[in-house]
Coordinates of C-alpha atoms and ligand atoms in Angstrom, one line a residue:
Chain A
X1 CA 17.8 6.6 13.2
X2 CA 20.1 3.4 13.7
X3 CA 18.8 0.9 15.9
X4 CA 21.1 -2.3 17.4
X5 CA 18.3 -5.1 17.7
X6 CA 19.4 -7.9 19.7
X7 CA 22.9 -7.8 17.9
X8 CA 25.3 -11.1 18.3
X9 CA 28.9 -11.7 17.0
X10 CA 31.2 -14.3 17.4
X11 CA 34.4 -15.2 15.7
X12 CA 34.7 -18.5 16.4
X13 CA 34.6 -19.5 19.7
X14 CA 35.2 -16.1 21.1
X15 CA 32.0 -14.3 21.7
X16 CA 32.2 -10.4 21.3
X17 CA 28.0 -9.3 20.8
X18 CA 25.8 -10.8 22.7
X19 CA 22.4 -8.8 22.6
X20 CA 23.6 -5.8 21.8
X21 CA 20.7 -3.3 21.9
X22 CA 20.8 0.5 21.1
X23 CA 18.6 3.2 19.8
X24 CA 20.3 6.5 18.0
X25 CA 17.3 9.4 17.5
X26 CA 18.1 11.7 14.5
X27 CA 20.3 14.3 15.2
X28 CA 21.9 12.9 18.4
X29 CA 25.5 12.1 19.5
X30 CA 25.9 8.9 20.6
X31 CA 28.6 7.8 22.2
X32 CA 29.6 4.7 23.0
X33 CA 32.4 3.8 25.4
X34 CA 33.8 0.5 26.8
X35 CA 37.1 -1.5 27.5
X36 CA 39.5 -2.5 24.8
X37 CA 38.1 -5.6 22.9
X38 CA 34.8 -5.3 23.7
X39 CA 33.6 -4.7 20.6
X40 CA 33.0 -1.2 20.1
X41 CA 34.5 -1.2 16.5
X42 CA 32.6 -4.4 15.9
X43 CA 29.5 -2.8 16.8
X44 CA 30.2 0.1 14.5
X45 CA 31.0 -2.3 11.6
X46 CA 27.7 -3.7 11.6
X47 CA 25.9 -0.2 11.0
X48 CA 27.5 -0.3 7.3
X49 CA 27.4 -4.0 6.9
X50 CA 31.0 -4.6 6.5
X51 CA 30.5 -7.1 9.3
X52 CA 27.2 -9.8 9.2
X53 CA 25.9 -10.8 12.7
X54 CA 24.7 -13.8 13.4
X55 CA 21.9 -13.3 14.6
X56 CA 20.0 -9.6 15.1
X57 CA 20.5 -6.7 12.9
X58 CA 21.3 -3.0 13.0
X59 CA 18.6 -0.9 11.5
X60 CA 19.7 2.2 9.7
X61 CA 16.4 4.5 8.2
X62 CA 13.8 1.8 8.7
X63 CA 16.2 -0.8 6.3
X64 CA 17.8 -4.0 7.7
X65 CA 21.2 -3.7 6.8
X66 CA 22.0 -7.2 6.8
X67 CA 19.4 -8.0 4.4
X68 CA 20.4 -5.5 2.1
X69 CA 22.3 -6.5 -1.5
X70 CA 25.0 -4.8 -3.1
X71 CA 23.3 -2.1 -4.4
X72 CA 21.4 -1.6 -1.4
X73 CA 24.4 -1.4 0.8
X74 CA 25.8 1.3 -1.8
X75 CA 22.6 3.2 -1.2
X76 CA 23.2 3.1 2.1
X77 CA 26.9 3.9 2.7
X78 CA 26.5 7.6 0.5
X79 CA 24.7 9.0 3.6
X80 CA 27.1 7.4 5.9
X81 CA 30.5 8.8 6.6
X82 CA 33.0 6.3 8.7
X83 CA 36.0 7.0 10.4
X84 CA 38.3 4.4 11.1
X85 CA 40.2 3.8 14.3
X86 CA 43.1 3.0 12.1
X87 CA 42.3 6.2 9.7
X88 CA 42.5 3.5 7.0
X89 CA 43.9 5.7 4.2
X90 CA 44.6 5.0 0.7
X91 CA 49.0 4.4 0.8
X92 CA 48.6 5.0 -3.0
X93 CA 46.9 8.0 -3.0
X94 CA 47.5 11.6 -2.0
X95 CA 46.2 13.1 1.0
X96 CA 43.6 15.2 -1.6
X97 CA 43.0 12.1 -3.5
X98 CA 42.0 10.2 -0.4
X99 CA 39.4 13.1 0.6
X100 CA 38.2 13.7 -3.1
X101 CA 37.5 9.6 -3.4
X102 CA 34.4 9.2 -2.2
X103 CA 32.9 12.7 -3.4
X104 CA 33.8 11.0 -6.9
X105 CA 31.5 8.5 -6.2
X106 CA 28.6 11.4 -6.3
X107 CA 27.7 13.2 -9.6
X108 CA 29.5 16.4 -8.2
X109 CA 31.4 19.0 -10.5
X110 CA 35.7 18.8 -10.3
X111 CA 35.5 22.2 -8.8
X112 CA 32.8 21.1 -6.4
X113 CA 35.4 18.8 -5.4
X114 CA 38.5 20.9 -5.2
X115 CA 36.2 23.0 -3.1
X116 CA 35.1 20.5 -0.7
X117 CA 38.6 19.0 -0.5
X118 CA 39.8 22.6 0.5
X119 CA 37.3 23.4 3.2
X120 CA 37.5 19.2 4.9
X121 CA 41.5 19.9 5.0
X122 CA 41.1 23.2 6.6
X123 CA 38.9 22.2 9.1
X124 CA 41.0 19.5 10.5
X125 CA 43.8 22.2 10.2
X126 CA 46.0 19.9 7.2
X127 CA 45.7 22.6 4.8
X128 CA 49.4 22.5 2.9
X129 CA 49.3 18.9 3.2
X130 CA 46.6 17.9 -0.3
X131 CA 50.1 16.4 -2.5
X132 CA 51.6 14.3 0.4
X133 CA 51.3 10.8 0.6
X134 CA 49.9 9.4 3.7
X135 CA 53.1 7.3 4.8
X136 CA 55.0 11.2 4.9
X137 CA 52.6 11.9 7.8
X138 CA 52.4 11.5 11.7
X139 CA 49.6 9.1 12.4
X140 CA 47.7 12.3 14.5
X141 CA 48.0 14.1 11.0
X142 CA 46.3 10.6 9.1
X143 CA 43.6 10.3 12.0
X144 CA 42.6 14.1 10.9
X145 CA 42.7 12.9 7.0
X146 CA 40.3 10.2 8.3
X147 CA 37.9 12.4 9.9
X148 CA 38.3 15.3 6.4
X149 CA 37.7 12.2 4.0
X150 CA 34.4 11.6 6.4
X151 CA 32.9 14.7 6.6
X152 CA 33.8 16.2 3.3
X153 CA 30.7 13.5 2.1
X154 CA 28.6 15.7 4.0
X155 CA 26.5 12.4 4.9
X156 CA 23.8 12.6 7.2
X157 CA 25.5 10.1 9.3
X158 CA 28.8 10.0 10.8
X159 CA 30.5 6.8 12.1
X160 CA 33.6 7.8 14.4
X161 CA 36.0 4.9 15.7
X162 CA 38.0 6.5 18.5
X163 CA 38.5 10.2 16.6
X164 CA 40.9 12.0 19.3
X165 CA 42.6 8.8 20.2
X166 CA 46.7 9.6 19.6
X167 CA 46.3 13.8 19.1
X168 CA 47.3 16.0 21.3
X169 CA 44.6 17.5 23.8
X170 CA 44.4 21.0 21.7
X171 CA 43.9 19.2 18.6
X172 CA 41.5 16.4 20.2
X173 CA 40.1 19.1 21.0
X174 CA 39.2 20.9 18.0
X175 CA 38.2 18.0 16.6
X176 CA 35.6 17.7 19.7
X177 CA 34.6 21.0 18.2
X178 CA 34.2 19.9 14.7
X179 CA 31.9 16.8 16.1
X180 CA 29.4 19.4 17.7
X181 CA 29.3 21.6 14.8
X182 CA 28.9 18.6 12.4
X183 CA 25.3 17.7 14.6
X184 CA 24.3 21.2 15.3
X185 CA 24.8 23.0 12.1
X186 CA 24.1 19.9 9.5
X187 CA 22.4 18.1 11.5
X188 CA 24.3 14.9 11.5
X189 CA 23.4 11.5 13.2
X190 CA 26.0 10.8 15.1
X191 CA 27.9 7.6 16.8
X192 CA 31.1 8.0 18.4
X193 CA 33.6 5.1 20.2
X194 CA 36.2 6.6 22.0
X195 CA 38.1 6.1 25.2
X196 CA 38.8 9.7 26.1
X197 CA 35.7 10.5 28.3
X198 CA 36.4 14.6 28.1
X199 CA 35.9 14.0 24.8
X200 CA 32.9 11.8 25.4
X201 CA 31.1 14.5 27.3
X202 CA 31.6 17.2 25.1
X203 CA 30.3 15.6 21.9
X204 CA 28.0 13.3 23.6
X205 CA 24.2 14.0 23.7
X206 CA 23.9 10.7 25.9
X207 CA 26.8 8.1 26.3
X208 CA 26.1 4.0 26.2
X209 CA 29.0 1.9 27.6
X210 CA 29.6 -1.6 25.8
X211 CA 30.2 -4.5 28.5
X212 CA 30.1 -8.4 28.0
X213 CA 28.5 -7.9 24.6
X214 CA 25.8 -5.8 25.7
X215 CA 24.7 -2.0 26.9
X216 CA 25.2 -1.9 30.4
X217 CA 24.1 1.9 30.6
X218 CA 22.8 4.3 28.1
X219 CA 22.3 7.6 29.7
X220 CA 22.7 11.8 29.0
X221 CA 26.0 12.5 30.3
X222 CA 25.1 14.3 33.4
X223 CA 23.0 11.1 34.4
X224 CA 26.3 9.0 33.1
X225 CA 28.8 11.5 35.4
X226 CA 26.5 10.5 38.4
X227 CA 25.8 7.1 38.0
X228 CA 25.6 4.6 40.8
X229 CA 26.5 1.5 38.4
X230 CA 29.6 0.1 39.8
X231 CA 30.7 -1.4 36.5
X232 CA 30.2 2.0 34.8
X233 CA 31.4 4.1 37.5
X234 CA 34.6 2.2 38.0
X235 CA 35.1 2.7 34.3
X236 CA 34.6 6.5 34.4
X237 CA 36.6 6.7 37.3
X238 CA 39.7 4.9 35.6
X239 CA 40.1 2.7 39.0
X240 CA 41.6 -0.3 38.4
X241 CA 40.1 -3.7 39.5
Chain B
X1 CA 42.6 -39.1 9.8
X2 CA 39.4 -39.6 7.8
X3 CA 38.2 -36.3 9.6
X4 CA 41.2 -34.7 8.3
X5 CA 40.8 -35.9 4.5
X6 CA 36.6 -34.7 5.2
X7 CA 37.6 -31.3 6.3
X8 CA 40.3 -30.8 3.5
X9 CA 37.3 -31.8 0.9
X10 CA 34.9 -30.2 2.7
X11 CA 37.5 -26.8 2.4
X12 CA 38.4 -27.1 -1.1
X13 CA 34.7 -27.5 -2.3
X14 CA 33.9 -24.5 -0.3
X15 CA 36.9 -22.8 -1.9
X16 CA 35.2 -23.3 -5.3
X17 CA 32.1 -22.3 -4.4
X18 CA 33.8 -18.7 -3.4
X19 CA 35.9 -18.9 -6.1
X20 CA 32.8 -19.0 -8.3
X21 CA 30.8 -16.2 -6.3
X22 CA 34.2 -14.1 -6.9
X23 CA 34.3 -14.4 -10.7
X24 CA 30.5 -14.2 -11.1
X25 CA 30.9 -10.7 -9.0
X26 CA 33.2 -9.5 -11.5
X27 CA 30.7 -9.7 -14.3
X28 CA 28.0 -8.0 -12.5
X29 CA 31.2 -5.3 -11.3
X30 CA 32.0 -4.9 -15.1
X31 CA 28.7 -2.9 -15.6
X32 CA 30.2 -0.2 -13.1
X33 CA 32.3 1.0 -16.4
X34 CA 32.8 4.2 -14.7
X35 CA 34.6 3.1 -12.0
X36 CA 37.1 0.2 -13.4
X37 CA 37.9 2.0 -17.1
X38 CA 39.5 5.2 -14.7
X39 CA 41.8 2.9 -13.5
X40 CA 42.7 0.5 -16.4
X41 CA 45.4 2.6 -18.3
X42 CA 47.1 3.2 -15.2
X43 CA 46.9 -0.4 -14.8
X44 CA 48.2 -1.5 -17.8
X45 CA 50.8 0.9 -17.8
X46 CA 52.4 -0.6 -14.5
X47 CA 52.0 -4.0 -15.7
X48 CA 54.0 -2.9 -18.9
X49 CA 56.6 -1.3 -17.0
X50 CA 57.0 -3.8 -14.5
X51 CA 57.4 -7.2 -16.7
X52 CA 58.9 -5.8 -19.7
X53 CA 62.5 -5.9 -18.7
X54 CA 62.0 -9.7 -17.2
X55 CA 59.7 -11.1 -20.3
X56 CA 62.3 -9.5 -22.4
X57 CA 65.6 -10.4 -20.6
X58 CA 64.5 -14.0 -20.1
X59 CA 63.6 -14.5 -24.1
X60 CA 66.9 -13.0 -25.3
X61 CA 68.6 -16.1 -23.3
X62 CA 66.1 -18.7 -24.4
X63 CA 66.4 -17.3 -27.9
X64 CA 70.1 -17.8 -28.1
X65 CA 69.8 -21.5 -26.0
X66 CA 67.5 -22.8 -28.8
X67 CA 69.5 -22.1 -31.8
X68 CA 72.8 -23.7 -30.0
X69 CA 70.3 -26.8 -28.9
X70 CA 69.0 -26.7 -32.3
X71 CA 72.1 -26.9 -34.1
X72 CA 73.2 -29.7 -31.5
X73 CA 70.5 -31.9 -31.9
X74 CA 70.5 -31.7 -35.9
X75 CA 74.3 -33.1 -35.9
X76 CA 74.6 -32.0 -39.8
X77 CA 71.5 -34.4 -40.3
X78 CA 69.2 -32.1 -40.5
X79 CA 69.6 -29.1 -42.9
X80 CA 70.8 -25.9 -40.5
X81 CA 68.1 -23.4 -41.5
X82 CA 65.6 -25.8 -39.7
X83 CA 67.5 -23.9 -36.8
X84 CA 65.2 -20.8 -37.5
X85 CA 62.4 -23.3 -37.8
X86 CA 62.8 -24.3 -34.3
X87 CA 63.4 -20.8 -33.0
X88 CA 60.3 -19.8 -34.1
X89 CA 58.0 -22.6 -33.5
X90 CA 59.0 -23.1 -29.9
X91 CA 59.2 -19.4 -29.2
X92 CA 55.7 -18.8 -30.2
X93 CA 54.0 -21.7 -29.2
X94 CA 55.5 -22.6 -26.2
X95 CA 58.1 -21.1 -24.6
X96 CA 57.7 -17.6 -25.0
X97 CA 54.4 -17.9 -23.5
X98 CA 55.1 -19.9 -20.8
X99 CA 57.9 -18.6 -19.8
X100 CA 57.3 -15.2 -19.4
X101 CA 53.8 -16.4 -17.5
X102 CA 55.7 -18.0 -15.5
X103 CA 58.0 -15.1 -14.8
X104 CA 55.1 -12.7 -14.8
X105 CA 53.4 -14.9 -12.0
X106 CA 56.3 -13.8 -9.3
X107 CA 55.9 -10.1 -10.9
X108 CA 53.0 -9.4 -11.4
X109 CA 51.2 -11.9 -9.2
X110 CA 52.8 -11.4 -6.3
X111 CA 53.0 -7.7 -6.5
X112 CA 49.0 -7.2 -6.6
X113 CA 48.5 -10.1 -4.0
X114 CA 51.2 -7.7 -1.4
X115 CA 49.2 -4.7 -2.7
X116 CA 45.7 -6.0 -2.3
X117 CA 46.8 -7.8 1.0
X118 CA 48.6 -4.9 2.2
X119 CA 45.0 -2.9 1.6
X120 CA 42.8 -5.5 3.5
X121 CA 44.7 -5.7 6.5
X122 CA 45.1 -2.1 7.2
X123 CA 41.2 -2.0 6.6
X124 CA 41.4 0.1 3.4
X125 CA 39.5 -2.3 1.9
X126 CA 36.8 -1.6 3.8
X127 CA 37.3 2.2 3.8
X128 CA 36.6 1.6 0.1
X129 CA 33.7 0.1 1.0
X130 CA 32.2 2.5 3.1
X131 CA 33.2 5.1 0.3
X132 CA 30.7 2.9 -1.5
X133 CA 33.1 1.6 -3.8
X134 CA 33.1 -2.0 -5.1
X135 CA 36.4 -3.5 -4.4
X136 CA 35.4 -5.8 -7.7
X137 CA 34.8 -2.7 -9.7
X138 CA 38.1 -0.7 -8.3
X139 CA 40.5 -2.5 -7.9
X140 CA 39.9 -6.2 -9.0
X141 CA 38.5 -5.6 -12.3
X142 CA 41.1 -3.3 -13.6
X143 CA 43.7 -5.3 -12.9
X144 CA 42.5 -8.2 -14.1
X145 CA 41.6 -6.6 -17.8
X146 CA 44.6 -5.2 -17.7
X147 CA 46.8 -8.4 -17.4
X148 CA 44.5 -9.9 -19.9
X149 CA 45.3 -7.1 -22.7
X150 CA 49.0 -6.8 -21.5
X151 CA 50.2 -10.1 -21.4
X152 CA 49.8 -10.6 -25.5
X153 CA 51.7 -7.2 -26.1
X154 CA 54.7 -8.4 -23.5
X155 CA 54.5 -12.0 -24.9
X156 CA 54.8 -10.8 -28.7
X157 CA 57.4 -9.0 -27.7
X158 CA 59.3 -11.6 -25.5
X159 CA 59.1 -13.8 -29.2
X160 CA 60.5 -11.1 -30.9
X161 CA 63.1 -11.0 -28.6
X162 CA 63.6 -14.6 -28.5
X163 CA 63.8 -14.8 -32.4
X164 CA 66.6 -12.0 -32.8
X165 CA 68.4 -13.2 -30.5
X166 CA 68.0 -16.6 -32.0
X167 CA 68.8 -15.2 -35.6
X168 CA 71.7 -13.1 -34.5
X169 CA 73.2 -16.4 -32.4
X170 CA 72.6 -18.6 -36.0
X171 CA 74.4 -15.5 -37.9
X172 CA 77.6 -15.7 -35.0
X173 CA 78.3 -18.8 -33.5
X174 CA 76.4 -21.5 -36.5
X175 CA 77.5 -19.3 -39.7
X176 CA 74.2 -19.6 -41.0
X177 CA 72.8 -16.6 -43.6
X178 CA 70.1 -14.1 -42.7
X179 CA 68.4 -15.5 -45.7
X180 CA 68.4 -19.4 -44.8
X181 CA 67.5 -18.6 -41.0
X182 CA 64.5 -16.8 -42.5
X183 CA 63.6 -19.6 -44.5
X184 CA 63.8 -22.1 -41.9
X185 CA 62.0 -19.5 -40.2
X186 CA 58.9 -19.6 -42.6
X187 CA 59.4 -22.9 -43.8
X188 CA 56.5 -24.4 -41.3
X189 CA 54.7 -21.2 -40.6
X190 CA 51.2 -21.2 -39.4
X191 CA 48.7 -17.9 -38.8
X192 CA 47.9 -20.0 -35.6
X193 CA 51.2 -20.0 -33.9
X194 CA 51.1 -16.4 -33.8
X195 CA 47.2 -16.1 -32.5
X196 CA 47.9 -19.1 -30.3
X197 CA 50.2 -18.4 -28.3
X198 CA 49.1 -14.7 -27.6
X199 CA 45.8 -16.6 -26.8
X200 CA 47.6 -18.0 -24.5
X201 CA 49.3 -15.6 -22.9
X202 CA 46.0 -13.8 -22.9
X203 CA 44.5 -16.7 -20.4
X204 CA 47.3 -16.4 -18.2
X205 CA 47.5 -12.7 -17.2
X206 CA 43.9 -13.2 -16.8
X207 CA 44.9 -16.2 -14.5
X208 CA 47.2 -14.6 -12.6
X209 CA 45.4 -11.6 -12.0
X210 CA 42.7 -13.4 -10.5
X211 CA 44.9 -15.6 -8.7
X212 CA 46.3 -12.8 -7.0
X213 CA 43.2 -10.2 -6.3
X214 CA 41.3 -13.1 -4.6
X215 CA 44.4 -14.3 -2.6
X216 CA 45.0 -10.8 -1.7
X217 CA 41.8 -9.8 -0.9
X218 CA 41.5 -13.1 1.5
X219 CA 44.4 -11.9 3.3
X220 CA 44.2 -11.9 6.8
X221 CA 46.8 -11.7 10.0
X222 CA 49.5 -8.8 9.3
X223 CA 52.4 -8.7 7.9
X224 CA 52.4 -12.7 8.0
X225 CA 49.4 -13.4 6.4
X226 CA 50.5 -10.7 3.6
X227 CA 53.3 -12.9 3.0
X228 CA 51.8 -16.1 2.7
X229 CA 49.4 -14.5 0.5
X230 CA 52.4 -13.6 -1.8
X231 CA 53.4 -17.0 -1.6
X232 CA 50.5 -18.7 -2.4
X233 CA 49.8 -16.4 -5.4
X234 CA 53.3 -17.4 -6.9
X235 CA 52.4 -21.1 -6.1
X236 CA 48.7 -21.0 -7.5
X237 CA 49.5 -19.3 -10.5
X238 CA 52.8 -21.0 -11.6
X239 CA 50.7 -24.3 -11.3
X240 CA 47.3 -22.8 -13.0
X241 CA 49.5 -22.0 -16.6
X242 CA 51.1 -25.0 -16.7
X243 CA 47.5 -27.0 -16.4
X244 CA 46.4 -24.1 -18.4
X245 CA 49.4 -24.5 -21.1
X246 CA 48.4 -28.6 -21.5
X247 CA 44.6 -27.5 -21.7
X248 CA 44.8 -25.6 -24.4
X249 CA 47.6 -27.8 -26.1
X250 CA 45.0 -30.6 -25.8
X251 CA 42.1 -28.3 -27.0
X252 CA 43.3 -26.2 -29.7
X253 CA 46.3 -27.9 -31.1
Ligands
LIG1 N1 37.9 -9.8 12.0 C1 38.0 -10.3 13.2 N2 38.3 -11.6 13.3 C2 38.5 -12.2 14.6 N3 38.3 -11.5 15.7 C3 38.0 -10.2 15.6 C4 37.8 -9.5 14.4 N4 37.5 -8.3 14.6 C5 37.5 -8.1 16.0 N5 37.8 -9.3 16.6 C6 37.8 -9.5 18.0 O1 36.6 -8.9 18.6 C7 36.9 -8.3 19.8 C8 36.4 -6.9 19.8 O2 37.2 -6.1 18.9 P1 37.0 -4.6 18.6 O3 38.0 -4.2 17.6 O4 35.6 -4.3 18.3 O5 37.3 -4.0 20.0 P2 37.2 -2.5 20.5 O6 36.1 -2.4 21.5 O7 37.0 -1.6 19.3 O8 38.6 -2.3 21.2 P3 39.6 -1.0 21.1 O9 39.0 0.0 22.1 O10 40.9 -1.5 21.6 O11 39.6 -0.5 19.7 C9 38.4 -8.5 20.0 O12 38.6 -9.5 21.0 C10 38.9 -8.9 18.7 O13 40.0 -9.8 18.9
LIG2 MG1 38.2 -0.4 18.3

């Protein structure tokens, strides 16, 4: 379970959390929507303490993560895979090398590895790709390395920062695909920011949208699709102020 | 005005005080030995093949410029094969050493500040994080034992340099013998200006390695902030050895 209590962030002057408050059961897809710069990413920071609020925490299997220390916060991020919005890949590293990196981290066998490598690449459809660097490939191509180096951990959690955002709608929605399977046949906890509300409704077991620092609405998606907030609705609907 | 001179203190002690957590994060990161001894040899490797040429090229030219100085300032007073004396003191005490630290601080320096820059602001920094990595463990620590270990080899072969160059320079243009330029050479010799100055050069890779993983990692702002980093690295580490260089001259010597 993750739980945003009372969660505030500022940099500087410009607030961006201000009582952010959200509770993700086990096994459910949450997914978080909002405007640009609100804070989405922030938010998801937080969950594997590579931000520190200032005041509130972000409660991940009973454990504050902001109290935790190193060690803890190592503990923590093996069961935790994140995806960045930016795919954040290794530039030094091979495309296998960036999915194999963090399964190093776990007492697993080389072959285990190679395996797992394999079967992440060819289920974000790279297979071909394991000896190419990540500046010889389209960014739709790093965003899927992002999402392989993720879920080959296997974690019980998995982080997504805006998954689909930049692939094509067949691809997008594959990977919409690979989100569903990844809760219904490992059971994965799962949190996912993204703009791109079909994909939002496929994955999403309920939907919170971010506004002015806090939830405005955290609802199933059905309840979400008929909502009579205006702030919400006018967001769903695309309508301009 | 006041404010201003407040702020800067107030900055610069704070500066110290995460300058402090940084080093004292290393020594509880060196007990991850898995992680940082995968990486060293690669490491070392690219710090050898990167400064080798420089350190090298820039003692074959200080090695010739000594013996013609030398040679110069002894006007016939002096015996000549002090000439080798003077090419061998000053290469291994002083300027082989310093020199090539001070070379080695653009290189080497500058190149892991752009790398380690490059990594923060495109958030991979934090992707190792998540992987549950310890940026001290993978990628400060082995660059900063490397530079430690590498800089003696490139120095002591920088004086090598220096000296042949030196020698062959007395055989040419001074008509001194291989035999007297040897004998100037050991006339003064000391064990210590051999361990010295790889001491040295020891303390200043491990200078500018640390210099430049905690600039880098600081980085912040794009491309700009990248390239101040680099910058300030250069900067840093160029006035470090030389504060370095006059400690140890004042300690040891
Ligand atoms: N490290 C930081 N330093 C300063 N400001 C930051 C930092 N990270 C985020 N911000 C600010 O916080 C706000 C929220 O950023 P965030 O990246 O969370 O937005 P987002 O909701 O993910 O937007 P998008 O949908 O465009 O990705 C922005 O105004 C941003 O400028
Ligand atoms: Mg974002």
């Amino acid at each position: 379970m993750i739980e945003f209590r009372d969660l505030h962030k500022a940099f500087g002057p410009k607030v961006v959390l201000a009582g952010l408050t959200l509770t993700v059961q086990d096994r459910e897809t949450m997914v978080i929507i909002g405007y640009s710069g609100t804070g989405k990413s922030v938010a998801l920071k937080h969950i594997v303490g590579l931000l520190h609020p200032d005041a509130g925490d972000v409660i991940v299997d009973a454990q504050a993560v902001s109290t935790l220390d190193r060690a803890g916060l190592t503990a923590l991020r093996r069961d935790i895979g994140y995806v960045f919005q930016s795919a954040a890949l290794f530039d030094s590293l091979s495309v296998a090398e960036n999915v194999a990196l963090g399964l190093r981290r776990r007492a697993l066998e080389e072959d285990e590895i190679a395996e797992r490598v394999r079967e992440a690449l060819a289920l974000v459809d790279l297979t071909g790709t394991e000896e190419r660097y990540p500046a010889e490939l389209s960014g739709g191509m790093r965003k899927r390395v992002g999402i392989a180096r993720a879920i080959a951990l296997r974690p019980r959690y998995l982080l997504y920062d805006e998954p689909t955002t930049g692939l094509d709608p067949v691809t997008s929605a594959v990977m919409d695909r690979l989100m569903v399977r990844a809760r219904e046949h490992l059971g994965v906890t799962g949190v996912v920011v993204t703009h791109d509300l079909r994909s939002a409704y496929t994955v999403g077991d309920r939907i919170a949208m971010l506004f002015e620092g806090r939830i405005r609405q955290v609802a199933t998606v059905q309840e979400i699709q008929e909502t009579e907030d205006p702030v919400v609705r006018q967001f769903i609907e695309g309508r301009p102020a | 005005m006041i404010a201003s001179i407040g702020r800067r203190a107030v900055e610069a002690v704070s500066a110290a005080g995460r300058w402090g957590f940084f080093v004292a994060d290393l020594g509880r990161a060196a007990a991850d030995v898995g992680t940082w001894s995968r990486l060293l040899v690669g490491q070392m490797r690219r710090i050898g093949v990167d400064s080798l040429p420089v350190a090298v090229f820039i003692a074959a030219f200080t090695g010739v410029v000594l013996a013609l100085q030398a040679s110069y300032t002894f006007t016939g007073a002096v015996p000549l094969y002090f000439v080798g004396t003077l090419v061998g003191k000053t290469m291994m005490l002083e300027l082989g050493p310093v020199l090539t630290g001070l070379a080695l601080a653009g290189r080497v320096g500058a190149t892991m500040a752009a790398e380690l820059g490059t990594m923060k602001v495109t958030e991979q920094v934090d992707a190792l994080e998540t992987l549950a990595y310890d940026p001290q463990s993978y990628l400060v620590l082995p660059r900063v034992l490397a530079a430690t270990l590498m800089f003696p080899v490139i120095v002591a072969l920088a004086i090598l340099t220096g000296i042949c160059t030196g020698w062959l320079t007395s055989l040419e243009l001074l008509h001194l013998s291989t035999a007297e330029f040897v004998k100037g050479l050991k006339l003064f010799y000391l064990f210590k200006d051999t361990w010295y100055g790889l001491f040295k050069s020891a303390t200043f890779g491990c200078t500018i390695a640390l210099v430049g993983c905690w600039i880098g990692l600081g980085t912040y702002g794009g491309a700009e902030g990248v390239g101040r980093s680099t910058m300030r690295t250069v900067v840093y580490s160029a006035v470090l050895i030389l504060m370095l260089d006059a400690f140890w001259a004042v300690v040891l010597l």
